PDB file of C-alpha atoms in Angstrom:
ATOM      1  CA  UNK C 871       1.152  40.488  56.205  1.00 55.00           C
ATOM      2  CA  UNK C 872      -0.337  37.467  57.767  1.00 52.00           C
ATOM      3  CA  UNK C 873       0.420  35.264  54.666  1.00 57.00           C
ATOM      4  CA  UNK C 874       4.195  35.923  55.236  1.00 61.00           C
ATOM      5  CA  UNK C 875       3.664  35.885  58.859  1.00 60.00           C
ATOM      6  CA  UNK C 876       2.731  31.931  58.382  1.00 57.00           C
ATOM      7  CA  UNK C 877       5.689  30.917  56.441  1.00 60.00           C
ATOM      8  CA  UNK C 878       8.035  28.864  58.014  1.00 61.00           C
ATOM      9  CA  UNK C 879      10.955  28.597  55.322  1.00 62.00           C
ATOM     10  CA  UNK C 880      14.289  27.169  57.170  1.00 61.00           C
ATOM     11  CA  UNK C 881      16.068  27.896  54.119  1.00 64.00           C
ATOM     12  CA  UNK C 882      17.690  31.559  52.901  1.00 66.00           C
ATOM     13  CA  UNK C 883      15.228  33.210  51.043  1.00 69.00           C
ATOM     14  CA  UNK C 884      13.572  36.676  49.454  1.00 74.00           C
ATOM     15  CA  UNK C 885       9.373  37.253  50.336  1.00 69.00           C
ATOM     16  CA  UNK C 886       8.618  39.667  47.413  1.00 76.00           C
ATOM     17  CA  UNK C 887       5.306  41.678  47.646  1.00 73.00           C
ATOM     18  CA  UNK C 888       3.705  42.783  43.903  1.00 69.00           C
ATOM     19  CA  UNK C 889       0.804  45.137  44.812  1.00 72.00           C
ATOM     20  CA  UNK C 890      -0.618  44.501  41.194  1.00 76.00           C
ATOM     21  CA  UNK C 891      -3.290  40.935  41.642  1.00 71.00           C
ATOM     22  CA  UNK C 892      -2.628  37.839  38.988  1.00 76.00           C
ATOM     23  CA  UNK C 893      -1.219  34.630  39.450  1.00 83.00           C
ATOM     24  CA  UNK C 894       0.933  35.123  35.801  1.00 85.00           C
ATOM     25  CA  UNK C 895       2.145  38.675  36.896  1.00 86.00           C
ATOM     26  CA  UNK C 896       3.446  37.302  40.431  1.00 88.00           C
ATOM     27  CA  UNK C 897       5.114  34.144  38.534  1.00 91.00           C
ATOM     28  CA  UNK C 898       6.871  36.658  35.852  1.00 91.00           C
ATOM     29  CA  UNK C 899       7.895  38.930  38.542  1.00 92.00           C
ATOM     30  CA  UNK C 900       9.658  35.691  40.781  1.00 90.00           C
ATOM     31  CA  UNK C 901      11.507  35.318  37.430  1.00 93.00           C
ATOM     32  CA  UNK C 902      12.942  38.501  36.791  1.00 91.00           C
ATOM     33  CA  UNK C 903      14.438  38.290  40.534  1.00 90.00           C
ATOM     34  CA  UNK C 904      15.438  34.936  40.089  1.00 90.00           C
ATOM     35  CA  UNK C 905      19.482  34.648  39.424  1.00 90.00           C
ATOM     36  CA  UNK C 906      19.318  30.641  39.495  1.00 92.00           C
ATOM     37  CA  UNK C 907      19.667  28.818  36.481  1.00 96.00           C
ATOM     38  CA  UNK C 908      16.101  26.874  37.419  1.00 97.00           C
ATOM     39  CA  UNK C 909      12.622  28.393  38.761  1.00 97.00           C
ATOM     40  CA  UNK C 910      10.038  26.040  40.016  1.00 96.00           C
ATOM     41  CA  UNK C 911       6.601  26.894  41.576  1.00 94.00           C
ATOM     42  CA  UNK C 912       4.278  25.086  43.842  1.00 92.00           C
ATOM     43  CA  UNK C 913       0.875  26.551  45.535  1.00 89.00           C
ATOM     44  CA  UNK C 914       0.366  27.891  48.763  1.00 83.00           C
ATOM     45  CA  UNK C 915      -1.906  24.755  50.167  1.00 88.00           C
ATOM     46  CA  UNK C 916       0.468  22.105  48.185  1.00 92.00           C
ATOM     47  CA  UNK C 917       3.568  19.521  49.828  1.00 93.00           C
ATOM     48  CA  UNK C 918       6.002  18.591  48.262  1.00 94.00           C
ATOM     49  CA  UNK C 919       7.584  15.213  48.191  1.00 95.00           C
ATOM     50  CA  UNK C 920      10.955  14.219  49.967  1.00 94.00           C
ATOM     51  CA  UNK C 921      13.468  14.797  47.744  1.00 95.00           C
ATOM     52  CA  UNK C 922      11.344  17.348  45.698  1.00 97.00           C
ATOM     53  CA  UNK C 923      14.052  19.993  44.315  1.00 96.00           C
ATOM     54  CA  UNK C 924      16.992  17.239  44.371  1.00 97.00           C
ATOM     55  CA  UNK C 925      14.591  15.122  41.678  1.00 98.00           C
ATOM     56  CA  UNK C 926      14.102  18.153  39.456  1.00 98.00           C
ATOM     57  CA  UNK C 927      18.037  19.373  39.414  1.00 98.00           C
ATOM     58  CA  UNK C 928      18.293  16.108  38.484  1.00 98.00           C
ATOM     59  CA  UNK C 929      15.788  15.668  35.911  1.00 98.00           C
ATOM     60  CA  UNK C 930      17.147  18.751  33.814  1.00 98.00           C
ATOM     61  CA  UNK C 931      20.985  17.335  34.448  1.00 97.00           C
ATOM     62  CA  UNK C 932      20.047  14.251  32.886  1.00 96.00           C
ATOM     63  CA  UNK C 933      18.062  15.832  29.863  1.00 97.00           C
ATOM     64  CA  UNK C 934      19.727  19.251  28.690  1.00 96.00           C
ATOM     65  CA  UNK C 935      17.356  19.830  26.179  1.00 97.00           C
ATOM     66  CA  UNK C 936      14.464  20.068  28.494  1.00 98.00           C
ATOM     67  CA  UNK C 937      13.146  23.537  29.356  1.00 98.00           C
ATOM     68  CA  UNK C 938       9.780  22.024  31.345  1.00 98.00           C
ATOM     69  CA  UNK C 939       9.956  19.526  34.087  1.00 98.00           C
ATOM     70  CA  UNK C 940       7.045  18.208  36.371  1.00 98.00           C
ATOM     71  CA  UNK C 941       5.499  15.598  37.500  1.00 98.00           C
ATOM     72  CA  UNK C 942       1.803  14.110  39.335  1.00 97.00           C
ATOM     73  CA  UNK C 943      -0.233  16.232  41.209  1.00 97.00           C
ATOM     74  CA  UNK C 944      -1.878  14.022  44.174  1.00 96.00           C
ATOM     75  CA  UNK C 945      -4.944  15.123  46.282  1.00 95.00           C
ATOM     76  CA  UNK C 946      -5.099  15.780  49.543  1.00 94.00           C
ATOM     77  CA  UNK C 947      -9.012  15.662  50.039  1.00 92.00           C
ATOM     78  CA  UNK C 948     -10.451  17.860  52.567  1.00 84.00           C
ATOM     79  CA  UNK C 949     -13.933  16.632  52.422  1.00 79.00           C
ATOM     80  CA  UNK C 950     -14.588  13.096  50.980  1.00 85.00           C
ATOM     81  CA  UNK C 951     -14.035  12.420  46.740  1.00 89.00           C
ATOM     82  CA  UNK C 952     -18.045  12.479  45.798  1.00 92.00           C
ATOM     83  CA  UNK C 953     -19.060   9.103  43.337  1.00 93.00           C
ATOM     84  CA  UNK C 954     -20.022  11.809  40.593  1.00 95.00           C
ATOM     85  CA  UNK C 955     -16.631  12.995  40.107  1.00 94.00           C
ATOM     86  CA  UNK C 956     -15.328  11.753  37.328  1.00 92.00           C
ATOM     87  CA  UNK C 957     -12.134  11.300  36.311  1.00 90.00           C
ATOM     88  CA  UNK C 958     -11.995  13.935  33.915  1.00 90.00           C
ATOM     89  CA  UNK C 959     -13.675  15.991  36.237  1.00 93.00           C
ATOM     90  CA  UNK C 960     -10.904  15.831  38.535  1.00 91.00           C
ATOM     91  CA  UNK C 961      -8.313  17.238  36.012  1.00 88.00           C
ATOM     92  CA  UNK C 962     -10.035  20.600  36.793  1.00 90.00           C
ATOM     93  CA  UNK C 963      -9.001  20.393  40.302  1.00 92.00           C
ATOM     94  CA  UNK C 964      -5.717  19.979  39.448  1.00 89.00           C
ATOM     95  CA  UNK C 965      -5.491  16.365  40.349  1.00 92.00           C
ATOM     96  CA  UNK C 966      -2.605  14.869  37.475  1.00 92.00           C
ATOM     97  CA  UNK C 967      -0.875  11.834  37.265  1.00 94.00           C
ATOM     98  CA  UNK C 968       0.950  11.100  33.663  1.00 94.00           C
ATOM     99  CA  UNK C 969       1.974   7.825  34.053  1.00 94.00           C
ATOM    100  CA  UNK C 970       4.775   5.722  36.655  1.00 96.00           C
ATOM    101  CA  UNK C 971       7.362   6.141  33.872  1.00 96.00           C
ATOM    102  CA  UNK C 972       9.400   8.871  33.446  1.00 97.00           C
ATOM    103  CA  UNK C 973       9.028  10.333  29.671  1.00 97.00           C
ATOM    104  CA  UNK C 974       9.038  13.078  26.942  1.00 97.00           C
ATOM    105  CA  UNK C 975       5.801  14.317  27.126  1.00 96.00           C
ATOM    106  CA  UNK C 976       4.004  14.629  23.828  1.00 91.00           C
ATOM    107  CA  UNK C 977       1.900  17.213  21.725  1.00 82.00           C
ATOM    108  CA  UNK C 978      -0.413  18.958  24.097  1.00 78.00           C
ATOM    109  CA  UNK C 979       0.209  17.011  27.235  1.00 88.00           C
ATOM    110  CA  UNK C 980       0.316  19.637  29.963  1.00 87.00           C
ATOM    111  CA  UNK C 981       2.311  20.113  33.152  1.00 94.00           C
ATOM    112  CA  UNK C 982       0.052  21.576  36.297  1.00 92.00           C
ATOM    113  CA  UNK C 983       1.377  24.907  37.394  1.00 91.00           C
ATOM    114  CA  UNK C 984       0.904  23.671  41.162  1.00 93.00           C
ATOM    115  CA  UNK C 985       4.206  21.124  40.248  1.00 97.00           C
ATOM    116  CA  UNK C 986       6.098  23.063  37.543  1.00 97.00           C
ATOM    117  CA  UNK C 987       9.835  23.798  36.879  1.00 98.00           C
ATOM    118  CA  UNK C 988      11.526  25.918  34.359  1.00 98.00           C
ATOM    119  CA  UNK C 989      15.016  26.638  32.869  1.00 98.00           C
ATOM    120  CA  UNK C 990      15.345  30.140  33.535  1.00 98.00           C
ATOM    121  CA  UNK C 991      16.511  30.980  29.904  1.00 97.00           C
ATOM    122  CA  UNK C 992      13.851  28.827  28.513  1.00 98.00           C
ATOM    123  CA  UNK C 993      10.537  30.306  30.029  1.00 97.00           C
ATOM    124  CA  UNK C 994      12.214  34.228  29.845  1.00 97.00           C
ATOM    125  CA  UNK C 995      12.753  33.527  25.945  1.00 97.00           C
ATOM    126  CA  UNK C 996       9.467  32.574  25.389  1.00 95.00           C
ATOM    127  CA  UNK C 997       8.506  35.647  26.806  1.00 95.00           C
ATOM    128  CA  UNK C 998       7.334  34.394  30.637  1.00 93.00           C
ATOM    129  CA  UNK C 999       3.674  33.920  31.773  1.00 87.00           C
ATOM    130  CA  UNK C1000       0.859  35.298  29.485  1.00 80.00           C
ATOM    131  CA  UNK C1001      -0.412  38.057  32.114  1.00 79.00           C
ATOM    132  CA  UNK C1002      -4.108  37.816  30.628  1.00 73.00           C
ATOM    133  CA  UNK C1003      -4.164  34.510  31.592  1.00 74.00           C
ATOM    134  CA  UNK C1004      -4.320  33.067  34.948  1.00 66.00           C
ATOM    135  CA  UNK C1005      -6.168  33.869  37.871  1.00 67.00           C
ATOM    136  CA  UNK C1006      -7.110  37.358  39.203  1.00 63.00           C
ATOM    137  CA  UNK C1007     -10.040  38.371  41.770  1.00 62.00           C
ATOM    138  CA  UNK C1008     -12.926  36.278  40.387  1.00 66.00           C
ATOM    139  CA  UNK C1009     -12.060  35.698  36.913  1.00 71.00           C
ATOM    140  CA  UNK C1010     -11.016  31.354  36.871  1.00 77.00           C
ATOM    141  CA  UNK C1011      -8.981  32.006  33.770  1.00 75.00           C
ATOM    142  CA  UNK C1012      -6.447  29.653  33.441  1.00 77.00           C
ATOM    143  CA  UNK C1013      -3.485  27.970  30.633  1.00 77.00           C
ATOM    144  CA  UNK C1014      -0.807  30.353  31.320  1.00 83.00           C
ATOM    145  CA  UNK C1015       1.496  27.217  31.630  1.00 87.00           C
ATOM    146  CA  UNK C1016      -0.208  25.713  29.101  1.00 85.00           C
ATOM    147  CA  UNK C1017       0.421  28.879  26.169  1.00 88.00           C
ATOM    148  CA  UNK C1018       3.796  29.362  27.729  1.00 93.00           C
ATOM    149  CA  UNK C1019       4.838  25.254  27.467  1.00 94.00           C
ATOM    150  CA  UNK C1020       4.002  25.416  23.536  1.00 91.00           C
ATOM    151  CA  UNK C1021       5.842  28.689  23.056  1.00 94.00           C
ATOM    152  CA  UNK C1022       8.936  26.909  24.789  1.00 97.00           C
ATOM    153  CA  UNK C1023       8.604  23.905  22.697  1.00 95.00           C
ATOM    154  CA  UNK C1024       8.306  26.340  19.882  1.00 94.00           C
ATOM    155  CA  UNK C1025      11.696  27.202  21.010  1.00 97.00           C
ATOM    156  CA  UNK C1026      12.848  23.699  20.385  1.00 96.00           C
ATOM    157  CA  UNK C1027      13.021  22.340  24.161  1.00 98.00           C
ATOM    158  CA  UNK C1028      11.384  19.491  25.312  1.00 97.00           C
ATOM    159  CA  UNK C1029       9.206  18.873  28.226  1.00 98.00           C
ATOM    160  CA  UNK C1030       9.614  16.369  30.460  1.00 98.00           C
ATOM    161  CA  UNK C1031       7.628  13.954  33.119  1.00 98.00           C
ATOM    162  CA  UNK C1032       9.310  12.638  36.186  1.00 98.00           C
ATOM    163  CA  UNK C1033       6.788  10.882  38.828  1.00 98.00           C
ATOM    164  CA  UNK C1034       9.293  11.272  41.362  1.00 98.00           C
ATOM    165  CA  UNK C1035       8.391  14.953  40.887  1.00 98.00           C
ATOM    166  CA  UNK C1036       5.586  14.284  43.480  1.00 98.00           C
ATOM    167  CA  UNK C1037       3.535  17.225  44.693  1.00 97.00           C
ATOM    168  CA  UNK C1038       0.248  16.350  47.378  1.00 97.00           C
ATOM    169  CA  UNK C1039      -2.265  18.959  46.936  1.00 95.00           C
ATOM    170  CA  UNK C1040      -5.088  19.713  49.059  1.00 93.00           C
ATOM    171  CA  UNK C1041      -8.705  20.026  47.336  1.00 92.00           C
ATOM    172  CA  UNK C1042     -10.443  22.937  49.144  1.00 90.00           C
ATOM    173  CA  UNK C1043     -14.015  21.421  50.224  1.00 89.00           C
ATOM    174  CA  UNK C1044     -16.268  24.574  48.312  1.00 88.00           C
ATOM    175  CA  UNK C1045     -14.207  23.230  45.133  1.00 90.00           C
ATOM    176  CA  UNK C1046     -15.817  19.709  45.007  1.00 91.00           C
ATOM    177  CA  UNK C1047     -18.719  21.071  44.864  1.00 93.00           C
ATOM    178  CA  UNK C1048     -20.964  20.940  41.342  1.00 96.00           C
ATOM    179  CA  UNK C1049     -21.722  24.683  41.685  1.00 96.00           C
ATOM    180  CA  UNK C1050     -18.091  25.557  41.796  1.00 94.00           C
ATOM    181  CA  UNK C1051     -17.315  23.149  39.069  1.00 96.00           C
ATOM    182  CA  UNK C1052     -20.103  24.325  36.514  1.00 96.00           C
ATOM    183  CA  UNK C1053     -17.937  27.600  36.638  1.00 93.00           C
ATOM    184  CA  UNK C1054     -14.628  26.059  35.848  1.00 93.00           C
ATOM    185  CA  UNK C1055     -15.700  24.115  33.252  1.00 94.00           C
ATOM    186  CA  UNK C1056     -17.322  27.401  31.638  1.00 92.00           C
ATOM    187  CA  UNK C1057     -14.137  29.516  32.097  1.00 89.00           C
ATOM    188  CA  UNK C1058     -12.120  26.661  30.712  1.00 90.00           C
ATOM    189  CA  UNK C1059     -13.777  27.058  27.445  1.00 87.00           C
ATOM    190  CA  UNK C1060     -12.800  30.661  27.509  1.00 83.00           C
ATOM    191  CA  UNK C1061      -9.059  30.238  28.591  1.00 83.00           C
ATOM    192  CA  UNK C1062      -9.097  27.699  25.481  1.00 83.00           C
ATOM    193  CA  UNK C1063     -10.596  30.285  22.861  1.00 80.00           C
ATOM    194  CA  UNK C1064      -8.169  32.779  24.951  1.00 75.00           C
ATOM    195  CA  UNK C1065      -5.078  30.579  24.287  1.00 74.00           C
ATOM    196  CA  UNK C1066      -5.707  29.446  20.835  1.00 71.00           C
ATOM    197  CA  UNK C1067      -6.309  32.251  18.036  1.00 59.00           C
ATOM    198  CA  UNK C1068      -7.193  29.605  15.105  1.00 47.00           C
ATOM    199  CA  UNK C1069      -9.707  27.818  17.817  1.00 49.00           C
ATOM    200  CA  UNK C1070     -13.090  29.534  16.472  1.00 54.00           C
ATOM    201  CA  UNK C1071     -16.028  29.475  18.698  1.00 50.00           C
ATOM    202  CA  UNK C1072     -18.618  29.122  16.441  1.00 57.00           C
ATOM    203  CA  UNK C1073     -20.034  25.325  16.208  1.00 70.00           C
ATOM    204  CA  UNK C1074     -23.477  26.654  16.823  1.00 79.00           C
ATOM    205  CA  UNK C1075     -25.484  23.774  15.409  1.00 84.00           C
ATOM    206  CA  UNK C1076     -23.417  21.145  16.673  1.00 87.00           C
ATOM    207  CA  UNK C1077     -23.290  22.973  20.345  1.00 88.00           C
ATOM    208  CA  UNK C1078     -27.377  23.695  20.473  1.00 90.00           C
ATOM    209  CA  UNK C1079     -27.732  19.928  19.793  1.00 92.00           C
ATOM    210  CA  UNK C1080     -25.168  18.805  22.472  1.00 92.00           C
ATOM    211  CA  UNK C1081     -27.339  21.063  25.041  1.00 94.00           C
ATOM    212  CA  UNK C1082     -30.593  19.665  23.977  1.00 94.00           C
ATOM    213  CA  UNK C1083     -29.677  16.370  23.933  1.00 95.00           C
ATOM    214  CA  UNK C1084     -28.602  16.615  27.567  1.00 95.00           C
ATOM    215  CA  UNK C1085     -31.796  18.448  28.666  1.00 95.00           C
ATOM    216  CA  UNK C1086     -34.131  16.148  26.588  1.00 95.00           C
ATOM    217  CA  UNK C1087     -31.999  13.633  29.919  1.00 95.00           C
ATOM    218  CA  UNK C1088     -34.248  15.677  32.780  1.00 94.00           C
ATOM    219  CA  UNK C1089     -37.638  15.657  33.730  1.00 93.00           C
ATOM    220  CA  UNK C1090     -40.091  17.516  31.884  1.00 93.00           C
ATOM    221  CA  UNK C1091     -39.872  20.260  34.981  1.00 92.00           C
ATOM    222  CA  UNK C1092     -35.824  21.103  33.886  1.00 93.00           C
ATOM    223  CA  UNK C1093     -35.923  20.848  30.606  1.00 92.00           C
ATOM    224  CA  UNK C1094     -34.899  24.786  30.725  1.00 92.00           C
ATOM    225  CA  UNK C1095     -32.032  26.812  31.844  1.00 92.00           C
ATOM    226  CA  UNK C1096     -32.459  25.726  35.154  1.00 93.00           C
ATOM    227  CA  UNK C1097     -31.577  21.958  34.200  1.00 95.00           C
ATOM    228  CA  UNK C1098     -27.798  23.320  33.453  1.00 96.00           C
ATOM    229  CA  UNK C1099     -27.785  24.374  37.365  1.00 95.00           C
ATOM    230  CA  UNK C1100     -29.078  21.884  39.132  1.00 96.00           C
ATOM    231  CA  UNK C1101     -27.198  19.488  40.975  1.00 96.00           C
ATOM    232  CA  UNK C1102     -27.048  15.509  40.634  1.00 96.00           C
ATOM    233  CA  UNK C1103     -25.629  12.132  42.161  1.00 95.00           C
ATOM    234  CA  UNK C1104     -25.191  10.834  38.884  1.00 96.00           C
ATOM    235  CA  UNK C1105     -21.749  10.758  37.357  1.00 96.00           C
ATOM    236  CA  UNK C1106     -22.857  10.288  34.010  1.00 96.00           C
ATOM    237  CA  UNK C1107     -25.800  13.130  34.009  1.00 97.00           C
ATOM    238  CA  UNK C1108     -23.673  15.327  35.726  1.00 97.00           C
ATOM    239  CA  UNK C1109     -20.738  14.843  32.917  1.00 96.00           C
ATOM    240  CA  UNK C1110     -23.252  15.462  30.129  1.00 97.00           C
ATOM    241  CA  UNK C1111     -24.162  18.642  32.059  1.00 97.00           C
ATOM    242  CA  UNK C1112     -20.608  20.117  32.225  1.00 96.00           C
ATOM    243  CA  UNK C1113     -20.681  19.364  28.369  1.00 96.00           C
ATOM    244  CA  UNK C1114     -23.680  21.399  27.880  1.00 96.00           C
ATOM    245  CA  UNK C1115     -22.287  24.026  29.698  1.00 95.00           C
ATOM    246  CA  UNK C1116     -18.620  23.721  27.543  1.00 93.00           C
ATOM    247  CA  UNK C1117     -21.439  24.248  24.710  1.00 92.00           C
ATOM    248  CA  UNK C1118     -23.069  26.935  26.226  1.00 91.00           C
ATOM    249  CA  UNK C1119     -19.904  29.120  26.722  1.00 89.00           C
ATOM    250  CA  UNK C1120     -18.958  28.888  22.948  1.00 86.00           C
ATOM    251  CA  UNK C1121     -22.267  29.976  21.714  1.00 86.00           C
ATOM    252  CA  UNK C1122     -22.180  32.916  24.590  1.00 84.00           C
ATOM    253  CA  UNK C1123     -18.629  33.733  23.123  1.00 80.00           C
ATOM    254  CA  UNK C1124     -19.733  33.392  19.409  1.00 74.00           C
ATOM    255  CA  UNK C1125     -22.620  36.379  20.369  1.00 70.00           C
ATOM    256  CA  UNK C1126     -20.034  38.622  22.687  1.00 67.00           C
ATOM    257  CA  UNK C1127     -18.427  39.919  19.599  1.00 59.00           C
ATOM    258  CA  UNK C1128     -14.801  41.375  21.294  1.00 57.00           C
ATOM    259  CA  UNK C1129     -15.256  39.255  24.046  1.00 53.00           C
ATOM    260  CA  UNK C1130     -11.818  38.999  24.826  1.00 56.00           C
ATOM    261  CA  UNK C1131     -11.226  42.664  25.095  1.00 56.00           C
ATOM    262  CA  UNK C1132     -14.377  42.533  27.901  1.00 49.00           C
ATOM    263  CA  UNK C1133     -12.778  39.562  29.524  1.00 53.00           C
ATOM    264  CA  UNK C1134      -9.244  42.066  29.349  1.00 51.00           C
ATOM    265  CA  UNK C1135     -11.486  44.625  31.281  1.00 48.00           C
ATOM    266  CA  UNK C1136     -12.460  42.370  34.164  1.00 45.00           C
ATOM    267  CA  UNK C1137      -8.861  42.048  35.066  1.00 48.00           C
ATOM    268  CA  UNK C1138      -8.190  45.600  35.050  1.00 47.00           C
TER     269      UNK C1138
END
């Protein structure tokens, strides 16, 4: 395997191969081999801090009734940061940074999965990573740590921020790209309606409006379908254009019917 072949792990360690494809089914199946009292992931193309693991064993010794720690997620850019990126827009590349104090994070305030560490018991009692969430083959689902944070809290654990939790991640160049980023934001939309059972997508008025009003921004020539595709130096058009597009994948889920179920298909 030339991913294992490229690992170059000093410490003792176990390489276990999962012929079944999903980021949430590889996570679940670390955990069930796990026999530590603490499981923490990182990607592939991330690097850790100095001091990394020491900061969360400590993190979780100092606050018992924590059963999430992280902390920011910093880029390492491959190709230069465009001027249309926004900084919202970066949050879908997995680019975080809560704050220089460490806290209790609040509410919905999310932990990236590229800097994440669970107690063992914790994330196993809430029943480990949602398996029709998360990546597999071409599908950009995501929220598995999302659904599986509020299912811990649900457990009465807290979730906490450390920003000496410090993971450097490197932004893969055909990922700042507009193209790339049209999709996320419209699979985003999804994993939300995925995640969220009460969250109804069916704001058709309000969502036809929001994609109007952006087009009504473009020249007479792409004031169509084509104006959601077309790329832009402007930060602000392209914003409103990811919007439309958030808009456009509700009223595409309202008209799918059992979308989920064809969305459960795909990842078959």
């Amino acid at each position: 395997d030339e991913f294992r072949d490229g690992l170059q792990i000093t410490c003792a360690h176990r390489y276990l191969e999962e012929a079944l494809p999903g980021l949430s089914r590889a996570r679940n199946i670390g955990i069930h081999a796990a026999r530590a009292e603490l499981v923490a992931f990182l990607d592939d193309d991330a690097k850790a801090s100095s001091g990394w693991l020491r900061h969360i064993v400590e993190a979780f010794s100092q606050h018992e009734a924590a059963g999430v720690v992280g902390g920011p997620v910093r880029p390492i850019w491959a190709a230069r940061c465009p001027a249309w990126l926004t900084p919202r827009l970066q949050s879908f590349l997995t680019i975080i940074d809560r704050g220089d104090e460490a806290r209790l994070l609040a509410g919905e305030e999310w932990l990236s999965g590229t800097n994440i560490a669970f107690r063992t018991r914790a994330v196993t009692e809430a029943g480990l990573f949602p398996e029709n969430l998360g990546r597999v083959k071409g599908l950009l689902l995501s929220n598995e740590e999302l659904l599986v944070t509020r299912r811990i809290r649900e457990l009465g654990y807290t979730v906490f921020y450390d920003p000496k939790i410090e993971m450097h991640h490197r932004v893969h160049p055909d990922r700042v790209s507009q193209s790339w980023l049209r999709r996320r934001v419209f699979w985003q939309v999804l994993s939300d309606l995925f995640t969220d059972d009460q969250l109804q997508p069916c704001r058709a008025d309000d969502d036809i409006r929001q994609i109007l009003e952006f087009l009504m921004k473009l020249t007479p020539r792409y004031r169509g379908a084509m104006g959601l595709f077309i790329d832009t130096d402007d930060a602000q058009l392209f914003e409103a254009q990811t919007e439309a597009i958030s808009a456009l994948a509700r009223l595409l889920a309202t008209e799918c019917g059992d979308w989920r179920s064809f969305l459960a298909e795909g990842q078959q």
